[in-house]
CSV table of C-alpha atoms in Angstrom, one decimal:
chain,number,residue,atom,x,y,z
X,49,UNK,CA,192.0,71.0,10.3
X,50,UNK,CA,195.2,69.3,10.4
X,51,UNK,CA,197.4,70.0,13.4
X,52,UNK,CA,201.0,67.2,11.1
X,53,UNK,CA,201.0,70.6,8.6
X,54,UNK,CA,199.8,73.0,10.9
X,55,UNK,CA,203.8,71.7,12.6
X,56,UNK,CA,205.5,72.8,10.3
X,57,UNK,CA,208.8,74.7,9.4
X,58,UNK,CA,207.3,78.3,7.3
X,59,UNK,CA,209.8,76.6,4.4
X,60,UNK,CA,206.2,74.2,3.8
X,61,UNK,CA,204.4,77.2,4.0
X,62,UNK,CA,206.1,80.2,2.6
X,63,UNK,CA,203.7,81.7,-0.2
X,64,UNK,CA,200.7,81.7,2.9
X,65,UNK,CA,203.4,83.3,5.0
X,66,UNK,CA,203.7,86.1,2.1
X,67,UNK,CA,200.1,86.5,1.7
X,68,UNK,CA,200.0,86.5,5.1
X,69,UNK,CA,203.2,89.4,5.4
X,70,UNK,CA,201.5,91.2,2.2
X,71,UNK,CA,197.7,91.8,4.2
X,72,UNK,CA,199.8,92.7,7.5
X,73,UNK,CA,201.5,95.5,5.8
X,74,UNK,CA,198.9,96.3,3.7
X,75,UNK,CA,197.4,97.7,6.8
X,76,UNK,CA,200.5,99.1,8.7
X,77,UNK,CA,200.9,101.7,5.6
X,78,UNK,CA,197.6,102.4,5.8
X,79,UNK,CA,198.3,103.3,9.9
X,80,UNK,CA,201.2,105.3,9.5
X,81,UNK,CA,199.3,107.0,7.0
X,82,UNK,CA,196.7,108.1,9.1
X,83,UNK,CA,193.8,105.9,9.0
X,84,UNK,CA,192.0,104.4,11.9
X,85,UNK,CA,193.6,101.1,13.0
X,86,UNK,CA,190.4,100.2,14.9
X,87,UNK,CA,187.3,101.5,12.6
X,88,UNK,CA,188.7,103.2,9.3
X,89,UNK,CA,186.4,105.8,8.3
X,90,UNK,CA,184.5,105.3,4.3
X,91,UNK,CA,185.9,107.0,2.6
X,92,UNK,CA,189.3,106.1,3.7
X,93,UNK,CA,188.7,102.7,3.0
X,94,UNK,CA,187.7,103.7,-0.8
X,95,UNK,CA,190.5,106.1,-0.3
X,96,UNK,CA,192.5,103.2,0.4
X,97,UNK,CA,190.7,100.8,-2.7
X,98,UNK,CA,188.1,99.2,-1.0
X,99,UNK,CA,185.2,97.2,-2.9
X,100,UNK,CA,182.8,100.1,-4.0
X,101,UNK,CA,180.0,98.9,-6.8
X,102,UNK,CA,179.9,103.0,-7.5
X,103,UNK,CA,183.8,102.5,-8.6
X,104,UNK,CA,184.7,99.1,-9.2
X,105,UNK,CA,182.4,98.8,-12.4
X,106,UNK,CA,183.1,102.6,-13.8
X,107,UNK,CA,185.6,103.6,-13.2
X,108,UNK,CA,187.9,102.1,-11.1
X,109,UNK,CA,187.6,97.4,-11.9
X,110,UNK,CA,191.0,97.1,-10.2
X,111,UNK,CA,189.1,97.6,-6.8
X,112,UNK,CA,188.7,94.1,-7.3
X,113,UNK,CA,192.1,93.1,-6.7
X,114,UNK,CA,192.6,95.5,-4.1
X,115,UNK,CA,190.3,95.2,-1.4
X,116,UNK,CA,191.6,92.0,-1.1
X,117,UNK,CA,194.6,93.3,0.6
X,118,UNK,CA,192.9,95.9,2.8
X,119,UNK,CA,191.1,95.0,6.1
X,120,UNK,CA,188.2,96.9,8.2
X,121,UNK,CA,190.3,97.7,11.7
X,122,UNK,CA,192.8,95.6,13.5
X,123,UNK,CA,190.0,92.4,14.6
X,124,UNK,CA,188.7,92.5,11.0
X,125,UNK,CA,192.7,92.1,9.4
X,126,UNK,CA,193.3,89.5,12.9
X,127,UNK,CA,190.9,87.3,12.6
X,128,UNK,CA,190.9,87.4,7.9
X,129,UNK,CA,195.3,86.1,8.9
X,130,UNK,CA,194.7,83.9,11.1
X,131,UNK,CA,191.7,82.0,9.4
X,132,UNK,CA,194.3,81.9,5.9
X,133,UNK,CA,197.0,80.0,8.2
X,134,UNK,CA,195.0,77.5,9.3
X,135,UNK,CA,193.6,77.0,5.6
X,136,UNK,CA,196.0,78.9,3.6
X,137,UNK,CA,198.8,76.0,5.1
X,138,UNK,CA,196.9,73.0,3.9
X,139,UNK,CA,196.4,73.8,1.1
X,140,UNK,CA,199.9,75.4,0.4
X,141,UNK,CA,200.9,71.5,0.3
X,142,UNK,CA,197.8,69.8,-1.2
X,143,UNK,CA,197.3,71.8,-4.1
X,144,UNK,CA,200.4,73.2,-5.5
X,145,UNK,CA,201.5,76.5,-4.8
X,146,UNK,CA,200.1,77.5,-8.9
X,147,UNK,CA,197.0,76.2,-8.1
X,148,UNK,CA,196.2,77.7,-4.4
X,149,UNK,CA,196.8,80.9,-6.0
X,150,UNK,CA,194.6,80.7,-8.5
X,151,UNK,CA,192.1,79.6,-6.5
X,152,UNK,CA,193.1,82.3,-3.7
X,153,UNK,CA,193.0,85.4,-6.4
X,154,UNK,CA,190.0,83.8,-8.5
X,155,UNK,CA,188.4,83.2,-5.5
X,156,UNK,CA,189.1,87.0,-3.9
X,157,UNK,CA,187.8,88.1,-7.0
X,158,UNK,CA,184.6,86.3,-7.4
X,159,UNK,CA,183.1,86.9,-4.2
X,160,UNK,CA,183.9,90.5,-4.9
X,161,UNK,CA,181.4,90.3,-8.0
X,162,UNK,CA,179.7,88.5,-6.1
X,163,UNK,CA,179.1,91.6,-3.6
X,164,UNK,CA,178.8,93.8,-6.6
X,165,UNK,CA,176.3,91.7,-8.2
X,166,UNK,CA,174.2,92.2,-5.2
X,167,UNK,CA,174.5,95.4,-4.9
X,168,UNK,CA,173.3,96.6,-9.2
X,169,UNK,CA,170.2,93.8,-7.8
X,170,UNK,CA,169.3,97.0,-4.5
X,171,UNK,CA,170.0,99.9,-7.5
X,172,UNK,CA,167.7,98.8,-9.6
X,173,UNK,CA,165.6,98.2,-7.5
X,174,UNK,CA,165.6,101.7,-6.1
X,175,UNK,CA,165.4,103.3,-9.3
X,176,UNK,CA,162.4,101.0,-10.8
X,177,UNK,CA,160.6,102.7,-6.6
X,178,UNK,CA,162.4,105.3,-5.1
X,179,UNK,CA,161.9,106.7,-2.0
X,180,UNK,CA,163.3,107.9,0.7
X,181,UNK,CA,162.8,104.7,2.3
X,182,UNK,CA,164.5,102.9,-1.1
X,183,UNK,CA,167.7,105.6,-0.2
X,184,UNK,CA,168.7,104.5,3.2
X,185,UNK,CA,168.0,101.0,2.2
X,186,UNK,CA,170.3,99.8,-1.3
X,187,UNK,CA,173.2,102.2,-0.3
X,188,UNK,CA,176.3,100.8,-2.7
X,189,UNK,CA,178.6,98.9,0.4
X,190,UNK,CA,182.0,99.5,0.8
X,191,UNK,CA,183.9,95.8,1.1
X,192,UNK,CA,187.2,94.3,1.9
X,193,UNK,CA,189.3,92.4,3.1
X,194,UNK,CA,190.9,88.6,2.0
X,195,UNK,CA,186.9,87.0,3.6
X,196,UNK,CA,186.0,86.1,-0.4
X,197,UNK,CA,189.4,84.2,-1.3
X,198,UNK,CA,190.0,82.5,2.1
X,199,UNK,CA,186.6,81.4,2.5
X,200,UNK,CA,187.6,79.8,-1.6
X,201,UNK,CA,190.1,78.2,-0.1
X,202,UNK,CA,187.7,76.6,2.8
X,203,UNK,CA,185.4,75.6,-0.6
X,204,UNK,CA,187.9,74.1,-1.9
X,205,UNK,CA,189.8,72.1,1.2
X,206,UNK,CA,186.0,71.2,2.2
X,207,UNK,CA,186.7,68.3,-1.1
X,208,UNK,CA,189.2,67.7,0.0
X,209,UNK,CA,188.6,66.3,3.1
X,210,UNK,CA,185.1,64.8,1.2
X,211,UNK,CA,186.8,63.4,-1.9
X,212,UNK,CA,190.8,62.9,-1.4
X,213,UNK,CA,193.9,61.7,-3.1
X,214,UNK,CA,193.6,57.7,-3.2
X,215,UNK,CA,197.1,58.2,-2.8
X,216,UNK,CA,197.7,60.6,0.1
X,217,UNK,CA,199.0,59.2,3.6
X,218,UNK,CA,196.6,59.2,6.5
X,219,UNK,CA,199.0,61.4,8.7
X,220,UNK,CA,197.9,64.2,5.8
X,221,UNK,CA,194.1,63.5,6.1
X,222,UNK,CA,191.1,66.5,7.0
X,223,UNK,CA,189.7,66.8,10.2
X,224,UNK,CA,186.3,66.6,7.7
X,225,UNK,CA,183.9,67.2,10.7
X,226,UNK,CA,185.4,70.2,11.7
X,227,UNK,CA,185.8,71.0,8.6
X,228,UNK,CA,182.9,71.1,8.0
X,229,UNK,CA,181.7,72.8,11.0
X,230,UNK,CA,184.2,75.8,9.7
X,231,UNK,CA,182.8,76.0,7.1
X,232,UNK,CA,179.0,76.2,7.5
X,233,UNK,CA,180.0,78.3,11.1
X,234,UNK,CA,181.8,80.9,7.8
X,235,UNK,CA,178.8,81.2,5.9
X,236,UNK,CA,175.7,81.1,8.3
X,237,UNK,CA,177.6,83.7,11.3
X,238,UNK,CA,177.1,86.4,7.7
X,239,UNK,CA,173.2,85.9,7.7
X,240,UNK,CA,173.2,86.9,12.1
X,241,UNK,CA,175.6,89.4,12.6
X,242,UNK,CA,175.0,93.1,11.0
X,243,UNK,CA,177.6,94.3,8.5
X,244,UNK,CA,179.5,90.7,7.1
X,245,UNK,CA,179.5,90.5,3.7
X,246,UNK,CA,178.7,87.2,3.0
X,247,UNK,CA,177.8,87.6,-0.8
X,248,UNK,CA,181.5,87.6,-1.2
X,249,UNK,CA,181.5,84.6,1.3
X,250,UNK,CA,179.3,82.3,-0.7
X,251,UNK,CA,180.6,84.3,-3.8
X,252,UNK,CA,184.7,83.8,-3.0
X,253,UNK,CA,182.9,79.0,-1.3
X,254,UNK,CA,181.1,78.6,-5.1
X,255,UNK,CA,184.7,79.7,-7.0
X,256,UNK,CA,186.8,77.0,-4.5
X,257,UNK,CA,184.1,74.4,-4.3
X,258,UNK,CA,184.8,75.1,-8.4
X,259,UNK,CA,187.8,74.8,-9.8
X,260,UNK,CA,188.9,71.9,-6.6
X,261,UNK,CA,186.4,70.0,-7.8
X,262,UNK,CA,188.1,70.4,-11.6
X,263,UNK,CA,191.2,69.4,-10.2
X,264,UNK,CA,189.7,67.0,-8.0
X,265,UNK,CA,188.0,65.1,-10.9
X,266,UNK,CA,191.3,65.4,-13.1
X,267,UNK,CA,193.0,63.3,-11.3
X,268,UNK,CA,191.2,59.6,-11.8
X,269,UNK,CA,191.3,60.5,-15.4
X,270,UNK,CA,194.6,58.9,-17.8
X,271,UNK,CA,198.2,61.4,-17.4
X,272,UNK,CA,197.3,61.8,-20.7
X,273,UNK,CA,194.5,64.5,-20.3
X,274,UNK,CA,195.3,65.3,-16.8
X,275,UNK,CA,196.5,68.4,-17.0
X,276,UNK,CA,194.7,69.6,-20.3
X,277,UNK,CA,191.9,68.9,-18.3
X,278,UNK,CA,193.4,71.1,-15.6
X,279,UNK,CA,194.7,74.1,-18.1
X,280,UNK,CA,190.8,73.8,-19.9
X,281,UNK,CA,189.1,74.3,-15.8
X,282,UNK,CA,191.5,77.3,-15.4
X,283,UNK,CA,191.4,79.4,-18.6
X,284,UNK,CA,187.3,78.6,-18.8
X,285,UNK,CA,187.3,79.7,-14.6
X,286,UNK,CA,188.9,83.5,-15.5
X,287,UNK,CA,187.8,83.7,-18.7
X,288,UNK,CA,183.8,83.4,-16.2
X,289,UNK,CA,184.9,85.5,-14.1
X,290,UNK,CA,186.3,88.3,-16.9
X,291,UNK,CA,182.6,87.4,-18.1
X,292,UNK,CA,180.6,88.1,-15.5
X,293,UNK,CA,182.7,91.7,-14.4
X,294,UNK,CA,182.6,92.9,-17.5
X,295,UNK,CA,178.4,92.3,-17.7
X,296,UNK,CA,177.8,93.4,-13.8
X,297,UNK,CA,179.6,96.8,-16.2
X,298,UNK,CA,177.4,96.4,-18.2
X,299,UNK,CA,173.9,97.1,-16.0
X,300,UNK,CA,176.0,99.3,-13.8
X,301,UNK,CA,175.8,102.2,-16.7
X,302,UNK,CA,172.1,102.0,-15.8
X,303,UNK,CA,173.2,102.5,-12.5
X,304,UNK,CA,174.9,105.9,-12.4
X,305,UNK,CA,171.5,108.0,-11.5
X,306,UNK,CA,171.4,106.2,-8.8
X,307,UNK,CA,175.0,105.6,-8.0
X,308,UNK,CA,177.0,108.8,-9.0
X,309,UNK,CA,175.9,110.6,-5.9
X,310,UNK,CA,177.9,108.4,-4.7
X,311,UNK,CA,180.7,108.8,-7.8
X,312,UNK,CA,181.7,112.0,-5.5
X,313,UNK,CA,183.6,110.4,-3.1
X,314,UNK,CA,186.6,110.5,-3.7
């Protein structure tokens, strides 16, 4: 990454610190209310706002956001907060705080939508062939964590490393080899380790790359249109997230014959 920026005082990365504090605060509240410190139950996670397609895509769309601040045990929290510190301190410096928040939130929501897309596809497969084996295989997943948002930052930093700003001082440049390896490790890890929501990681990563590319391309344009392009990219990204979510909610209505049994889990 960038050792110079990591050593900067808190005032330089206070937004990242705030996000870390919110995540830790939510976890502390869970534990104080009796949720397991190491292995929260599925019911507890759902009650606290985890992403669960049968609920998220029907009556509780707010889970797309709430699940980003919920973690599945202390190890999950610590790993994500360390990654958020590493990625966030640089993203906050490089992209400005407003763009940073946009990448973080849209990336996290985009990752959750990707995860929900997989759940919809799984439900459709079950309805096509409703066997006992399929019932076990296509149980809707419960998702939680800041991983999608963090991978969005990773995607944005990858663009910053491969195509840095022309006026960026050498001391602020990213170690592109280390960043590429870290991103590939995170994406590849989910392919081989059970229980990791790789769809959310990939969805967040793609969202971060697209938003960062839009920003970087705008920097090469004349000043008169640069900010207009950035605004258009941001509006288009928000609309795309809205459209994908709306489409998934329509598809979810066809999955209720399978999902209805899980909705009563609350």
